[in-house]
Coordinates of C-alpha atoms in Angstrom, one line a residue:
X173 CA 0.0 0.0 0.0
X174 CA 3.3 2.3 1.0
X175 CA 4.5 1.6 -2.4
X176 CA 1.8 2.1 -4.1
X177 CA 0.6 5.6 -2.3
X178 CA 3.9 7.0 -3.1
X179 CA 3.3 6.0 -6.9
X180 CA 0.4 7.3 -7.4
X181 CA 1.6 10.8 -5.9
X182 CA 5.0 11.2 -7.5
X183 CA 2.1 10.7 -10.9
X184 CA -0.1 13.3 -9.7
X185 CA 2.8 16.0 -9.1
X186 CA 4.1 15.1 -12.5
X187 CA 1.0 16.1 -14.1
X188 CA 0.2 19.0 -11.6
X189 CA 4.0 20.2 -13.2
X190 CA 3.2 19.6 -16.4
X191 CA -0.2 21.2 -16.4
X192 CA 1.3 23.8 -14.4
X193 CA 4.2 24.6 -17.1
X194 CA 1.8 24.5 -20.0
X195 CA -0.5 27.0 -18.6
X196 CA 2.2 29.5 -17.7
X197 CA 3.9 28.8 -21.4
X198 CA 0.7 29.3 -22.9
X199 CA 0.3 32.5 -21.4
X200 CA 3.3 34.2 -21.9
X201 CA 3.1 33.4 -25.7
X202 CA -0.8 34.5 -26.0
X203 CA 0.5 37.7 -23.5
X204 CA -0.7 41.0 -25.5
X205 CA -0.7 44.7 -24.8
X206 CA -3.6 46.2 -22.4
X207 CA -7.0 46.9 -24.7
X208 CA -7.7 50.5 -24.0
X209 CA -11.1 50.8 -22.4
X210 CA -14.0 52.5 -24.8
X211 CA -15.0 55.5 -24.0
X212 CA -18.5 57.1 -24.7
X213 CA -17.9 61.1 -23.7
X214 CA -15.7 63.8 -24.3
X215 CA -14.8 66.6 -22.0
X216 CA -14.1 69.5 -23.5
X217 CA -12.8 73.2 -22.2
X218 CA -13.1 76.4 -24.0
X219 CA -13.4 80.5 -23.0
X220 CA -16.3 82.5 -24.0
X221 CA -14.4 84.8 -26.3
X222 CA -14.3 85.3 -30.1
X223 CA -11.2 83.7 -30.2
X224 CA -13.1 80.4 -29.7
X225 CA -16.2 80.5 -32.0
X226 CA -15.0 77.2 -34.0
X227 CA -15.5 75.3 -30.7
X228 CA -18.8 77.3 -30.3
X229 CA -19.8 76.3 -34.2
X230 CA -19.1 72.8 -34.1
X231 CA -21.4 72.5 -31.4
X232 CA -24.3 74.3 -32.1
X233 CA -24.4 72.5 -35.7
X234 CA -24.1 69.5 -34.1
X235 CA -20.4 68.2 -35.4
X236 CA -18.8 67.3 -32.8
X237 CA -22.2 64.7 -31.5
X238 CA -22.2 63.9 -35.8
X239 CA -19.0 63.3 -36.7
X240 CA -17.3 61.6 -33.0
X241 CA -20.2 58.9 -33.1
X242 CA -18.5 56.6 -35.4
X243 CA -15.9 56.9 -32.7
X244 CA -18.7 55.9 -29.8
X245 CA -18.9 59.1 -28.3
X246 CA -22.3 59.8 -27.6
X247 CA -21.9 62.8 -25.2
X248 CA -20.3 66.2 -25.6
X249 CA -19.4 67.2 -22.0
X250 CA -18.5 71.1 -22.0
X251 CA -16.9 73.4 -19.3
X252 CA -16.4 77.1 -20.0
X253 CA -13.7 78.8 -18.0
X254 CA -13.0 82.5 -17.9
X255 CA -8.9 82.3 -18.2
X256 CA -6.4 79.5 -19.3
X257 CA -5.2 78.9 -15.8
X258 CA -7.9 77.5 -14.9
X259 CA -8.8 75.7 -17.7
X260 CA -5.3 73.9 -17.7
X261 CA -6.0 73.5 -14.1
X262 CA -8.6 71.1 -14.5
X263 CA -7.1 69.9 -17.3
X264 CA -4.1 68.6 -15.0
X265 CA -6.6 67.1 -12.8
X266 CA -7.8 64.9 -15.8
X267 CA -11.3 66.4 -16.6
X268 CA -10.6 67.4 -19.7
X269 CA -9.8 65.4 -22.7
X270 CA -9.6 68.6 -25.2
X271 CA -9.3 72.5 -24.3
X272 CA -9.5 75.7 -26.5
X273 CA -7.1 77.7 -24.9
X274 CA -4.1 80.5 -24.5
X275 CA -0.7 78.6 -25.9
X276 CA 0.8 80.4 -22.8
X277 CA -0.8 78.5 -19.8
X278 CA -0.3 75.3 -21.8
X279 CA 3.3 76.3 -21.7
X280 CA 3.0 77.0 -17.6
X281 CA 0.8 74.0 -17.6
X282 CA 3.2 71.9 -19.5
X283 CA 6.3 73.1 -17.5
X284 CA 4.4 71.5 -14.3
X285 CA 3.7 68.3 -15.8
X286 CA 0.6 68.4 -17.5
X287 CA 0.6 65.1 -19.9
X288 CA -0.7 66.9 -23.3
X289 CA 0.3 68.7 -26.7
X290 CA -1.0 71.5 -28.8
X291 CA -2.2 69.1 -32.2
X292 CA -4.0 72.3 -33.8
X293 CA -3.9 76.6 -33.4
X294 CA -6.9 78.3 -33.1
X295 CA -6.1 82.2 -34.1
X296 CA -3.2 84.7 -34.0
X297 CA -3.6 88.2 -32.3
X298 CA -6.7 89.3 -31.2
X299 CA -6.6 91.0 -28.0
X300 CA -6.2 95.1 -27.2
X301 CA -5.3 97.4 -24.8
X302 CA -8.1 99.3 -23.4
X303 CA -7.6 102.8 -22.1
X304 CA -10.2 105.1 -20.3
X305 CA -11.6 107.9 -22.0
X306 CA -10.4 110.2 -20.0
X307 CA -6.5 109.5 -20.2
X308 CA -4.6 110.8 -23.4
X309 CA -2.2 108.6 -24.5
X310 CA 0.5 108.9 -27.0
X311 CA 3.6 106.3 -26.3
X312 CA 3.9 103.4 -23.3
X313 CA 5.7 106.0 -21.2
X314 CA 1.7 107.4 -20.4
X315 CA 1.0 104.0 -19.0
X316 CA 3.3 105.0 -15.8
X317 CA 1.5 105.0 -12.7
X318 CA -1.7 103.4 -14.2
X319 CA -3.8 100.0 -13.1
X320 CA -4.0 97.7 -15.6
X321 CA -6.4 94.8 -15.4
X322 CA -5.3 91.7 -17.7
X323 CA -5.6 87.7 -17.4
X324 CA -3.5 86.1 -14.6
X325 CA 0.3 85.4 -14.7
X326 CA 1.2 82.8 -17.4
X327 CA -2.0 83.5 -19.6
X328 CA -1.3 85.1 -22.9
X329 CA -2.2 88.3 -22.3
X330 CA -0.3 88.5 -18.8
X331 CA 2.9 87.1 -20.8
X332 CA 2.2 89.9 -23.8
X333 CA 1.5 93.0 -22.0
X334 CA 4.4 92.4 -19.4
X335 CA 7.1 91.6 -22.6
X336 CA 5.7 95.0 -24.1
X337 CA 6.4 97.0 -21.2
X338 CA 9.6 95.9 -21.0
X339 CA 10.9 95.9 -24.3
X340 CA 9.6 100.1 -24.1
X341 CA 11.3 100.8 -20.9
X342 CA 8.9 100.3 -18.6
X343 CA 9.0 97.8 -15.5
X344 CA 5.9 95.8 -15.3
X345 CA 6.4 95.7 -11.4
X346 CA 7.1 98.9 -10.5
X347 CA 6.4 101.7 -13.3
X348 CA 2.4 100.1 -13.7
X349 CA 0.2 97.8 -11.0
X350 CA -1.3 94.8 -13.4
X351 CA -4.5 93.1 -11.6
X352 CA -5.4 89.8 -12.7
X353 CA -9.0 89.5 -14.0
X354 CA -11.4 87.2 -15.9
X355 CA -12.6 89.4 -19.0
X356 CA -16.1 89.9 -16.7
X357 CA -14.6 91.6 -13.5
X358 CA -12.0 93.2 -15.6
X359 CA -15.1 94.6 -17.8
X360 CA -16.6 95.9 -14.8
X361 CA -13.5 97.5 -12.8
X362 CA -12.9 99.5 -16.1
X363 CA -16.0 100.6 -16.2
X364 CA -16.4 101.3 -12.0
X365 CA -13.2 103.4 -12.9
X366 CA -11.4 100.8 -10.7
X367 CA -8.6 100.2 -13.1
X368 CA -7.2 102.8 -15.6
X369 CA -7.2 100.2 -18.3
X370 CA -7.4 96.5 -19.3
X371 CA -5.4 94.0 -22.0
X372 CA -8.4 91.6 -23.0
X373 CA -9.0 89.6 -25.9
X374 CA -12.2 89.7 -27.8
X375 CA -15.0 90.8 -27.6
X376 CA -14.1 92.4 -24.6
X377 CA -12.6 95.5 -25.8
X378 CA -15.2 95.9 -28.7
X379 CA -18.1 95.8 -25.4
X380 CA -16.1 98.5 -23.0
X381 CA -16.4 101.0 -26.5
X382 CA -19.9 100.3 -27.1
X383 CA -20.5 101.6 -23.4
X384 CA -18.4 104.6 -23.7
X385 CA -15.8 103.3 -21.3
X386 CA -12.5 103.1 -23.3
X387 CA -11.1 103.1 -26.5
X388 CA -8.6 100.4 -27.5
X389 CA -5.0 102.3 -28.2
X390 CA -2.9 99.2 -28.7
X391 CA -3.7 95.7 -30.7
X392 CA -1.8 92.7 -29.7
X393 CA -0.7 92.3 -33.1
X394 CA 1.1 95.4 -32.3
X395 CA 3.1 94.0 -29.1
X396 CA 4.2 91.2 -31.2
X397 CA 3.3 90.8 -35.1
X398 CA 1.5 87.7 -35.7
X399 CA 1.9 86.0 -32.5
X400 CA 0.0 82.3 -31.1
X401 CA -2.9 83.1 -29.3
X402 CA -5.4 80.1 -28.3
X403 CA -4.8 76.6 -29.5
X404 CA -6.6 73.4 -29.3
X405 CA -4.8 70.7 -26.9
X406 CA -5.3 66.8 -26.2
X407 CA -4.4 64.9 -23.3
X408 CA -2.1 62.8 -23.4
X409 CA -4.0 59.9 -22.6
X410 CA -6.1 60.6 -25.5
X411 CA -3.2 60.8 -28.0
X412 CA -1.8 57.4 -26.9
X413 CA -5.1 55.2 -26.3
X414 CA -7.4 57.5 -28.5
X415 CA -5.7 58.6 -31.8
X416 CA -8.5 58.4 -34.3
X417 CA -10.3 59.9 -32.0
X418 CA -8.0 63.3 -31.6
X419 CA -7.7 62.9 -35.2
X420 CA -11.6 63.6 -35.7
X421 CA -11.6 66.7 -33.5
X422 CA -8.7 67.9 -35.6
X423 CA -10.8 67.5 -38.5
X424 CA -14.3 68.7 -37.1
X425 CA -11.8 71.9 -35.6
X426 CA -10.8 72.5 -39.2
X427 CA -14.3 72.3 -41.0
X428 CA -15.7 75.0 -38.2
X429 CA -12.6 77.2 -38.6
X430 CA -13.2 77.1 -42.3
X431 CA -17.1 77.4 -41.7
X432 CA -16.5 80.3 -39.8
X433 CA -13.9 82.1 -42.2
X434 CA -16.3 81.8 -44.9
X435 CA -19.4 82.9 -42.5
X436 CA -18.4 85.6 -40.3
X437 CA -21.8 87.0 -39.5
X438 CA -23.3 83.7 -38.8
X439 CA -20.3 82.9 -36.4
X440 CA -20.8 86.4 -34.7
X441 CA -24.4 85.0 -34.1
X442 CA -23.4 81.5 -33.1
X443 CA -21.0 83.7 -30.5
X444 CA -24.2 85.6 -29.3
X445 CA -26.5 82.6 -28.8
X446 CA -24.2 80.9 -26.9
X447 CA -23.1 83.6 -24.5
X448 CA -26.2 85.9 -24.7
X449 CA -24.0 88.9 -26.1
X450 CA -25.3 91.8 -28.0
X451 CA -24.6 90.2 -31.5
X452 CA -24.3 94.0 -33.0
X453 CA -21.1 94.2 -30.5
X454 CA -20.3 90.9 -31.6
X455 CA -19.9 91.9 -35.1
X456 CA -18.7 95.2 -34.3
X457 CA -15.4 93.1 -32.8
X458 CA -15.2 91.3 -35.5
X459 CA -15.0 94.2 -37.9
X460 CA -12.3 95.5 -35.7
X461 CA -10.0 92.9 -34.2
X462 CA -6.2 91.9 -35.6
X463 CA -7.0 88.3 -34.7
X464 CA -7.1 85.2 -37.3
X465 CA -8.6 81.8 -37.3
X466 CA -6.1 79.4 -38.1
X467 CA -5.6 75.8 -38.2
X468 CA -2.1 75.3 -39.8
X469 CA 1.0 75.0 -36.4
X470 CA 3.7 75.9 -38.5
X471 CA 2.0 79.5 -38.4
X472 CA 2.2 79.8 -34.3
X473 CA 5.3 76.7 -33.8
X474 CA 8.0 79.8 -33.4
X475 CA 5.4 82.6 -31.5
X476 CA 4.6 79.5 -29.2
X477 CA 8.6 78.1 -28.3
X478 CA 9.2 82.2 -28.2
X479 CA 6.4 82.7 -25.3
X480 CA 8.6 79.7 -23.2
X481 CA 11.6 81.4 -23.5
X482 CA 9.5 84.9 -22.1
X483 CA 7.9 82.9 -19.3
X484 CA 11.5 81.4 -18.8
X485 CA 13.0 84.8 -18.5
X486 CA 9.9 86.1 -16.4
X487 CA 10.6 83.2 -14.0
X488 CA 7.1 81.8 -14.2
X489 CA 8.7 78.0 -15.8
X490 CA 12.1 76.0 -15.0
X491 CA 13.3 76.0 -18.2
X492 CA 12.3 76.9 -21.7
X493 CA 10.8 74.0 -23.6
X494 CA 10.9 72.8 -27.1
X495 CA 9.1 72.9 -30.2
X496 CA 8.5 69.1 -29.5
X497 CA 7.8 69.0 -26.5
X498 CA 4.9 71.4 -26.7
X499 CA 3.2 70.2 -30.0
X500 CA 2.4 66.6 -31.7
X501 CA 1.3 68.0 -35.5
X502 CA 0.8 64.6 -36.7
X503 CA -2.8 64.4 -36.6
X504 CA -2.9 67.9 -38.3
X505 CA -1.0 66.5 -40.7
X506 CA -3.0 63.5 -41.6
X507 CA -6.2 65.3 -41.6
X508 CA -4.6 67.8 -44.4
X509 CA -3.1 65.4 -46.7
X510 CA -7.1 63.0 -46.4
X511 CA -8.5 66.3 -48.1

């Protein structure tokens, strides 16, 4: 019975080896990469200016819903902010999967660690200095002693107006007092006669004229010819797990950028249904502004690495970053050469 006992175990463990190896073999060779999980919503970010309206377009004619359902999405999640920081904020804290916003606090946002890249611009120029009517002005040198309201540190305008005053002499901390401000307090402190002045993109400056509460003395375009202003950015996740899918949005952002090039009144009125502004003053900014929708990077790739190297030198980042490591224009790319 000994005998037999330990025969029929030393058998068993054999199998129970053999078994054992083939399983784990098996495994290893079948072994493949992680399936990313489906997803059926998109977050996306964006600022109620007119730099934005393609975002604004493609939703209210229904592209982003029409064209992302092949894709699975069945829900347009949106989240309007009133300044990049915020927006890249969230963005950090992985709510959003795209943002229309300022290449500037991507920059700051970037320098931090947010896991993205700019895939598309948006526009070039497009914001002013806004003086009140009561103050002449005929070089910088009359900003001295003035409050100026503008977006917070690391935002575009912030980065722009301080660059400007320094490259005319003038010491953003000391010779002015810049406030940070959404466009909506900023607005109102002009117009309370709490600040002397604001740097604001549009409409902004086109609203404080129709109320008789500035006059715009200096464009952006004016600080710095044909410089970025708001760009579209995917997370990084998305890039990696989702490509076709940023691919899309950088398709659906061309055909409203296009839309709206071609159909500037009926963007002005997209822009007033979807924040409730006059759309007179809407079209009045329009009329007015140096800013540009664009969709091609190689137009803001230099103005963008350029606005590192001034938040470098303003100490608001580490170190300057790189063309690469702020874009991916890939998916631009591919969406050009499928037309």
């Amino acid at each position: 019975m000994r005998k037999s006992s330990i025969i029929i175990l030393t058998l068993l463990l054999a199998v129970s080896i053999f078994v054992s190896g083939c399983v784990s073999e098996n495994t290893d060779e079948n072994a493949t990469e992680e399936t990313p999980a489906a997803i059926t919503e998109l977050n996306f970010g964006y600022q109620p200016s007119t730099h934005q309206i393609a975002y604004m377009t493609a939703y209210e004619k229904g592209w982003w819903q029409e064209d992302l359902a092949p894709y699975g999405i069945e829900k347009i999640n949106e989240y309007q902010f009133p300044t990049g920081a915020p927006e890249m904020q969230a963005m950090m804290a992985g709510e959003l999967d795209f943002a229309y916003v300022g290449a500037a606090p991507v920059i700051t946002a970037l320098s931090q660690g947010l896991d993205a890249k700019i895939v598309a611009p948006v526009q070039i120029q497009g914001s002013d200095l806004v003086l009140r009517p009561e103050y002449d002005y005929e070089s910088p040198e009359d900003l001295k002693g003035l409050k100026i309201a503008t977006f917070p540190p690391g935002t575009i305008q912030d980065t722009l107006l301080r660059n400007w005053l320094e490259e005319n002499g003038l010491d953003p901390e000391k010779d002015v007092t810049i406030l940070a401000m959404g466009p909506g307090d900023a607005v109102t402190a002009i117009s309370a006669k709490q600040v002397d002045a604001v740097f604001l993109p549009h409409p902004s400056p086109a609203i404080i004229e129709s109320e008789g509460n500035g006059r715009s003395i200096v464009s952006s375009g004016e600080m710095t010819a044909n410089h970025a202003c708001c760009v579209l950015v995917a997370s990084g996740e998305m890039i990696r797990e989702h490509p076709d899918i940023v691919e899309q949005v950088v398709k659906t952002h061309i055909k409203a950028t296009e839309y709206n090039q071609a159909n500037v009144d009926e963007a002005a009125q997209i822009y007033s249904n979807k924040t409730s502004e006059d759309v007179e003053v809407v079209q009045k900014s329009l009329e007015e502004w140096d800013g540009t929708w664009i969709t091609d990077p190689t137009l803001i790739e230099n103005s963008t690495v350029e606005y590192a190297n001034i938040q470098y030198e303003l100490g608001y980042i580490q170190k300057p970053l790189t063309k690469e490591e702020i874009f991916d224009t890939s998916f631009y790319e591919t969406a050009k050469n499928e037309e």
